[in-house]
mmCIF file of C-alpha atoms in Angstrom:
data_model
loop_
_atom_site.group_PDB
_atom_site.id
_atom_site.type_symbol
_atom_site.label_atom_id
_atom_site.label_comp_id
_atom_site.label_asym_id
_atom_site.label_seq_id
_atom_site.Cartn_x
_atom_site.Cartn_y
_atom_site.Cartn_z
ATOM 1 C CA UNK A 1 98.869 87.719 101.120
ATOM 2 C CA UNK A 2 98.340 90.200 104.057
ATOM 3 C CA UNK A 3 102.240 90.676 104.080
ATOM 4 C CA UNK A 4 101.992 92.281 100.448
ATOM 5 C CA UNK A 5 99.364 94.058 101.169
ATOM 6 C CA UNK A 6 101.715 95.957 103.967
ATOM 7 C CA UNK A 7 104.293 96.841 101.655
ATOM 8 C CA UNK A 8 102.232 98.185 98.840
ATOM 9 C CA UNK A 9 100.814 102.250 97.827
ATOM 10 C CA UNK A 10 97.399 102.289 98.275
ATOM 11 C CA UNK A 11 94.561 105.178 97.417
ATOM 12 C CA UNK A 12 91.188 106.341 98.756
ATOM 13 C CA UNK A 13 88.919 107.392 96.336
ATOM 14 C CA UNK A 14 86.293 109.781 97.802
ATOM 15 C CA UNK A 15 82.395 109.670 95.919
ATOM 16 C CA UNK A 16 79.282 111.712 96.074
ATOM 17 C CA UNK A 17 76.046 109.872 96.312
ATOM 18 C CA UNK A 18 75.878 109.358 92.839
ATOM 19 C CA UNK A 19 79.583 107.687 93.212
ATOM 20 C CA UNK A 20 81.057 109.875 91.280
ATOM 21 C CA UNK A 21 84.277 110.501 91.942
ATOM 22 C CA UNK A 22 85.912 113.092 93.672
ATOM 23 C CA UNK A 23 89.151 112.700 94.668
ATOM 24 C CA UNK A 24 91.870 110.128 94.762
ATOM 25 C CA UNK A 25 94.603 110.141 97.574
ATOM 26 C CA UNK A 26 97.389 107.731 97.555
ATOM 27 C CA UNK A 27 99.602 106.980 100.503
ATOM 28 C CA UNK A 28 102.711 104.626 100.728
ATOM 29 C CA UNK A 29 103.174 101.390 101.523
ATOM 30 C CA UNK A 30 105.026 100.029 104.899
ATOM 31 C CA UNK A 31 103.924 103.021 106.555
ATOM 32 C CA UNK A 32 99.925 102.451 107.447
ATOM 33 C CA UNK A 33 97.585 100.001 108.695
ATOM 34 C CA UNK A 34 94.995 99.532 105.970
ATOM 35 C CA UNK A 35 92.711 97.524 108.434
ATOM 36 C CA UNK A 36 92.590 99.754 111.252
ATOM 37 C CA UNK A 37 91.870 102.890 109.501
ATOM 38 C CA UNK A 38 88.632 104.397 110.532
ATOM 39 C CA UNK A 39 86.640 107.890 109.738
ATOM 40 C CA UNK A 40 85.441 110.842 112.131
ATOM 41 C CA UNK A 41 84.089 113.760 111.567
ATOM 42 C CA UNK A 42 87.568 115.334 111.513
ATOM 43 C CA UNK A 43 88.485 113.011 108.555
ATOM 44 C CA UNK A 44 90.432 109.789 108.242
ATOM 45 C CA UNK A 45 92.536 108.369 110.617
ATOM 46 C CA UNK A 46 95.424 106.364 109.425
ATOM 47 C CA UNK A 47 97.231 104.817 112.240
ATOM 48 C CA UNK A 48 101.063 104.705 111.226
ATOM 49 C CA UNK A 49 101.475 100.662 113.071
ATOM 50 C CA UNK A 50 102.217 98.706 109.717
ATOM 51 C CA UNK A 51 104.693 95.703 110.923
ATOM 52 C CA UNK A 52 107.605 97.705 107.905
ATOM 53 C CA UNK A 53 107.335 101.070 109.068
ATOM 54 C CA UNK A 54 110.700 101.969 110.389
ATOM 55 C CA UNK A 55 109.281 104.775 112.994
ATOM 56 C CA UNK A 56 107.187 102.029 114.576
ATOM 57 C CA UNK A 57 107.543 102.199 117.854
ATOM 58 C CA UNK A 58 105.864 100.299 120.566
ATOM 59 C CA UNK A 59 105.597 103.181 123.105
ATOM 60 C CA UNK A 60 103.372 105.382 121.018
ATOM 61 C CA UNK A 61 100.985 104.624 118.131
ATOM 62 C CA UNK A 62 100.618 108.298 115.676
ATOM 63 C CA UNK A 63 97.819 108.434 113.789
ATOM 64 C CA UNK A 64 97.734 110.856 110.825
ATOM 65 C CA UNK A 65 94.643 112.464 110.196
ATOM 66 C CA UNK A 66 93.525 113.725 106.647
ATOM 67 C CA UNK A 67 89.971 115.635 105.498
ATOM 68 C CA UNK A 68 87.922 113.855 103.612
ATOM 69 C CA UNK A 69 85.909 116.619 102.334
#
């Protein structure tokens, strides 16, 4: 279910064209959105709005930002 998904780690597994693998980040659970994250140039944006997150706040939405390089 969508709720489970909330509350679990997930990773982000970064490929070369020839998908091999080249790094593996893992982030908490109950902290991000996984379906609203989205990539820039400056790397990927994970917007801290997950329905557990204590922090959440309705006046401000942060956004964490890490490279993807």
């Amino acid at each position: 279910s969508i709720a489970a998904l909330s509350k679990n780690d997930f990773s982000v597994i970064v490929m070369d064209s020839d998908f091999t693998i080249l790094d593996e980040r893992i982030f908490p659970g109950n902290t991000y959105s996984t379906f609203q994250v989205f990539a820039t140039e400056q790397g990927l944006h994970l917007p801290r709005n997950n329905p557990n997150y204590e922090g959440l706040s309705e006046d401000k939405l942060p956004i964490d930002i890490y490279s993807i390089r």
